[in-house]
Amino acid sequence: MITRIDHIGIACHDLDETVDFYRRTWGLEVHHTQVIEEQGVREAMLRVNGTDDGNACWLQLLEPVREDCAVATWLERHGEGVHHIAFGTPDVDAAAGAAGEAGIRVVFDPPRTGSMDSRVTFLHPKDCHGVLTELVTSAGDLARRGARAGE
């Protein structure tokens, strides 16, 4: 089940310059920064607003830290801009399983650790009408699910 748009991923060449643009233009501030070595990116998460399920909607700005990562390859082909859309779900494993059963290729099986201790996977863009799609279970959802399981 999808509960929200979790974030829009935007690929950029210069993270600091792009953050400054969103700060000056829209008043958005950086909530979290992180280097995700496994994916070869440095990210900044800018909180846009809260959502009904207690999470938030974000802009995720992505700058490659290696030339061999997927975001660097994407930037070379397409230039700066929207890289992916991420949908929030309380259970990324179940959502990925349902997508797989529907014939959609799941990129990370099992899901991996993502930004801010979330669990994530991607769905192949050729199976999603040309859109690289990410499924995300936030750390908060994981903690709530763990608390319910322990009750």
mmCIF file of C-alpha atoms in Angstrom:
data_model
loop_
_atom_site.group_PDB
_atom_site.id
_atom_site.type_symbol
_atom_site.label_atom_id
_atom_site.label_comp_id
_atom_site.label_asym_id
_atom_site.label_seq_id
_atom_site.Cartn_x
_atom_site.Cartn_y
_atom_site.Cartn_z
ATOM 1 C CA MET A 1 0.000 0.000 0.000
ATOM 2 C CA ILE A 2 1.260 3.479 -0.930
ATOM 3 C CA THR A 3 0.530 6.200 1.651
ATOM 4 C CA ARG A 4 2.251 9.302 0.267
ATOM 5 C CA ILE A 5 4.789 10.773 -2.088
ATOM 6 C CA ASP A 6 7.836 10.401 0.143
ATOM 7 C CA HIS A 7 10.229 12.423 -1.988
ATOM 8 C CA ILE A 8 11.282 13.576 -5.412
ATOM 9 C CA GLY A 9 14.928 12.792 -6.179
ATOM 10 C CA ILE A 10 16.758 15.514 -8.111
ATOM 11 C CA ALA A 11 20.182 14.820 -9.605
ATOM 12 C CA CYS A 12 22.628 17.723 -9.573
ATOM 13 C CA HIS A 13 26.283 18.440 -10.307
ATOM 14 C CA ASP A 14 26.861 20.724 -7.291
ATOM 15 C CA LEU A 15 24.881 19.889 -4.155
ATOM 16 C CA ASP A 16 25.749 23.086 -2.281
ATOM 17 C CA GLU A 17 24.730 25.301 -5.198
ATOM 18 C CA THR A 18 21.465 23.398 -5.649
ATOM 19 C CA VAL A 19 20.653 23.566 -1.926
ATOM 20 C CA ASP A 20 21.272 27.321 -2.060
ATOM 21 C CA PHE A 21 18.822 27.641 -4.978
ATOM 22 C CA TYR A 22 16.010 25.865 -3.064
ATOM 23 C CA ARG A 23 16.776 27.850 0.086
ATOM 24 C CA ARG A 24 16.730 31.232 -1.707
ATOM 25 C CA THR A 25 13.821 30.454 -4.024
ATOM 26 C CA TRP A 26 11.427 28.491 -1.823
ATOM 27 C CA GLY A 27 12.742 28.942 1.720
ATOM 28 C CA LEU A 28 13.440 25.213 2.111
ATOM 29 C CA GLU A 29 16.104 24.216 4.624
ATOM 30 C CA VAL A 30 18.281 21.142 4.801
ATOM 31 C CA HIS A 31 17.003 18.691 7.370
ATOM 32 C CA HIS A 32 19.570 15.940 6.777
ATOM 33 C CA THR A 33 22.742 15.342 4.775
ATOM 34 C CA GLN A 34 24.476 12.047 4.205
ATOM 35 C CA VAL A 35 26.919 10.275 1.926
ATOM 36 C CA ILE A 36 25.490 6.943 0.833
ATOM 37 C CA GLU A 37 28.672 5.117 -0.172
ATOM 38 C CA GLU A 38 26.841 2.079 -1.523
ATOM 39 C CA GLN A 39 24.995 4.262 -4.049
ATOM 40 C CA GLY A 40 27.901 6.673 -4.633
ATOM 41 C CA VAL A 41 25.975 9.836 -3.770
ATOM 42 C CA ARG A 42 25.977 12.750 -1.376
ATOM 43 C CA GLU A 43 22.450 13.845 -0.549
ATOM 44 C CA ALA A 44 20.582 16.646 1.116
ATOM 45 C CA MET A 45 17.017 16.125 2.286
ATOM 46 C CA LEU A 46 14.866 19.268 2.284
ATOM 47 C CA ARG A 47 11.554 18.915 4.131
ATOM 48 C CA VAL A 48 8.609 20.276 2.171
ATOM 49 C CA ASN A 49 5.764 19.435 4.576
ATOM 50 C CA GLY A 50 4.251 16.861 6.905
ATOM 51 C CA THR A 51 1.857 14.161 5.718
ATOM 52 C CA ASP A 52 -1.277 12.548 7.132
ATOM 53 C CA ASP A 53 0.594 9.352 8.061
ATOM 54 C CA GLY A 54 2.984 11.210 10.393
ATOM 55 C CA ASN A 55 5.898 11.251 7.953
ATOM 56 C CA ALA A 56 6.983 14.035 5.612
ATOM 57 C CA CYS A 57 7.372 14.927 1.971
ATOM 58 C CA TRP A 58 10.923 15.776 0.870
ATOM 59 C CA LEU A 59 13.099 16.956 -1.953
ATOM 60 C CA GLN A 60 16.160 14.714 -2.122
ATOM 61 C CA LEU A 61 19.070 16.417 -3.858
ATOM 62 C CA LEU A 62 21.692 13.969 -5.141
ATOM 63 C CA GLU A 63 25.276 14.691 -6.167
ATOM 64 C CA PRO A 64 27.469 11.795 -7.333
ATOM 65 C CA VAL A 65 30.687 11.220 -5.390
ATOM 66 C CA ARG A 66 32.007 8.674 -7.915
ATOM 67 C CA GLU A 67 31.937 8.590 -11.690
ATOM 68 C CA ASP A 68 30.784 4.945 -11.731
ATOM 69 C CA CYS A 69 27.543 5.434 -9.775
ATOM 70 C CA ALA A 70 24.053 5.369 -11.290
ATOM 71 C CA VAL A 71 23.395 9.068 -10.601
ATOM 72 C CA ALA A 72 26.625 10.108 -12.382
ATOM 73 C CA THR A 73 25.658 8.002 -15.392
ATOM 74 C CA TRP A 74 22.160 9.481 -15.348
ATOM 75 C CA LEU A 75 23.524 13.049 -15.148
ATOM 76 C CA GLU A 76 25.792 12.398 -18.113
ATOM 77 C CA ARG A 77 22.867 11.158 -20.216
ATOM 78 C CA HIS A 78 20.130 13.555 -19.079
ATOM 79 C CA GLY A 79 21.681 16.507 -17.257
ATOM 80 C CA GLU A 80 20.372 17.907 -14.007
ATOM 81 C CA GLY A 81 16.756 17.344 -13.082
ATOM 82 C CA VAL A 82 14.205 14.920 -11.707
ATOM 83 C CA HIS A 83 15.860 11.523 -11.261
ATOM 84 C CA HIS A 84 13.100 9.538 -9.516
ATOM 85 C CA ILE A 85 9.897 9.656 -7.528
ATOM 86 C CA ALA A 86 9.600 7.813 -4.230
ATOM 87 C CA PHE A 87 6.384 6.544 -2.693
ATOM 88 C CA GLY A 88 6.076 5.916 1.028
ATOM 89 C CA THR A 89 4.731 2.617 2.264
ATOM 90 C CA PRO A 90 4.489 1.159 5.773
ATOM 91 C CA ASP A 91 5.976 -2.128 4.462
ATOM 92 C CA VAL A 92 8.497 -1.866 1.623
ATOM 93 C CA ASP A 93 8.945 -5.656 1.521
ATOM 94 C CA ALA A 94 5.240 -6.275 0.951
ATOM 95 C CA ALA A 95 4.961 -3.433 -1.577
ATOM 96 C CA ALA A 96 7.992 -4.721 -3.502
ATOM 97 C CA GLY A 97 6.560 -8.243 -3.413
ATOM 98 C CA ALA A 98 3.253 -7.019 -4.830
ATOM 99 C CA ALA A 99 5.092 -5.094 -7.554
ATOM 100 C CA GLY A 100 7.106 -8.200 -8.439
ATOM 101 C CA GLU A 101 3.946 -10.313 -8.598
ATOM 102 C CA ALA A 102 2.521 -7.719 -11.008
ATOM 103 C CA GLY A 103 5.503 -8.285 -13.309
ATOM 104 C CA ILE A 104 7.471 -5.173 -12.345
ATOM 105 C CA ARG A 105 11.221 -5.676 -11.980
ATOM 106 C CA VAL A 106 12.396 -4.913 -8.433
ATOM 107 C CA VAL A 107 15.967 -3.561 -8.427
ATOM 108 C CA PHE A 108 17.014 -4.211 -4.790
ATOM 109 C CA ASP A 109 15.733 -7.552 -3.542
ATOM 110 C CA PRO A 110 15.775 -7.535 -0.573
ATOM 111 C CA PRO A 111 15.391 -3.794 0.062
ATOM 112 C CA ARG A 112 18.437 -1.892 1.339
ATOM 113 C CA THR A 113 19.073 0.761 3.961
ATOM 114 C CA GLY A 114 18.426 4.215 2.532
ATOM 115 C CA SER A 115 18.506 7.791 3.675
ATOM 116 C CA MET A 116 17.757 8.532 7.339
ATOM 117 C CA ASP A 117 17.719 4.771 8.196
ATOM 118 C CA SER A 118 14.808 4.010 5.892
ATOM 119 C CA ARG A 119 14.406 0.765 3.890
ATOM 120 C CA VAL A 120 14.235 1.230 0.131
ATOM 121 C CA THR A 121 14.033 -0.490 -3.196
ATOM 122 C CA PHE A 122 13.600 0.723 -6.749
ATOM 123 C CA LEU A 123 11.297 -0.419 -9.528
ATOM 124 C CA HIS A 124 12.668 -0.558 -13.065
ATOM 125 C CA PRO A 125 11.649 2.507 -15.108
ATOM 126 C CA LYS A 126 10.842 0.406 -18.196
ATOM 127 C CA ASP A 127 8.097 -1.272 -16.146
ATOM 128 C CA CYS A 128 6.795 2.037 -14.688
ATOM 129 C CA HIS A 129 6.071 4.090 -17.813
ATOM 130 C CA GLY A 130 9.599 5.523 -17.948
ATOM 131 C CA VAL A 131 9.743 6.631 -14.308
ATOM 132 C CA LEU A 132 12.411 5.309 -11.946
ATOM 133 C CA THR A 133 10.240 4.578 -8.900
ATOM 134 C CA GLU A 134 11.458 4.112 -5.354
ATOM 135 C CA LEU A 135 9.514 2.474 -2.529
ATOM 136 C CA VAL A 136 10.401 3.738 0.969
ATOM 137 C CA THR A 137 9.555 2.674 4.493
ATOM 138 C CA SER A 138 10.689 5.452 6.828
ATOM 139 C CA ALA A 139 12.642 4.785 10.004
ATOM 140 C CA GLY A 140 9.575 5.989 11.934
ATOM 141 C CA ASP A 141 7.344 3.430 10.219
ATOM 142 C CA LEU A 142 9.944 0.729 10.890
ATOM 143 C CA ALA A 143 10.054 1.688 14.586
ATOM 144 C CA ARG A 144 6.241 1.744 14.851
ATOM 145 C CA ARG A 145 6.017 -1.638 13.138
ATOM 146 C CA GLY A 146 8.696 -3.053 15.458
ATOM 147 C CA ALA A 147 6.914 -1.684 18.523
ATOM 148 C CA ARG A 148 3.643 -3.308 17.392
ATOM 149 C CA ALA A 149 5.413 -6.609 16.755
ATOM 150 C CA GLY A 150 6.927 -6.513 20.254
ATOM 151 C CA GLU A 151 3.625 -5.817 22.029
#
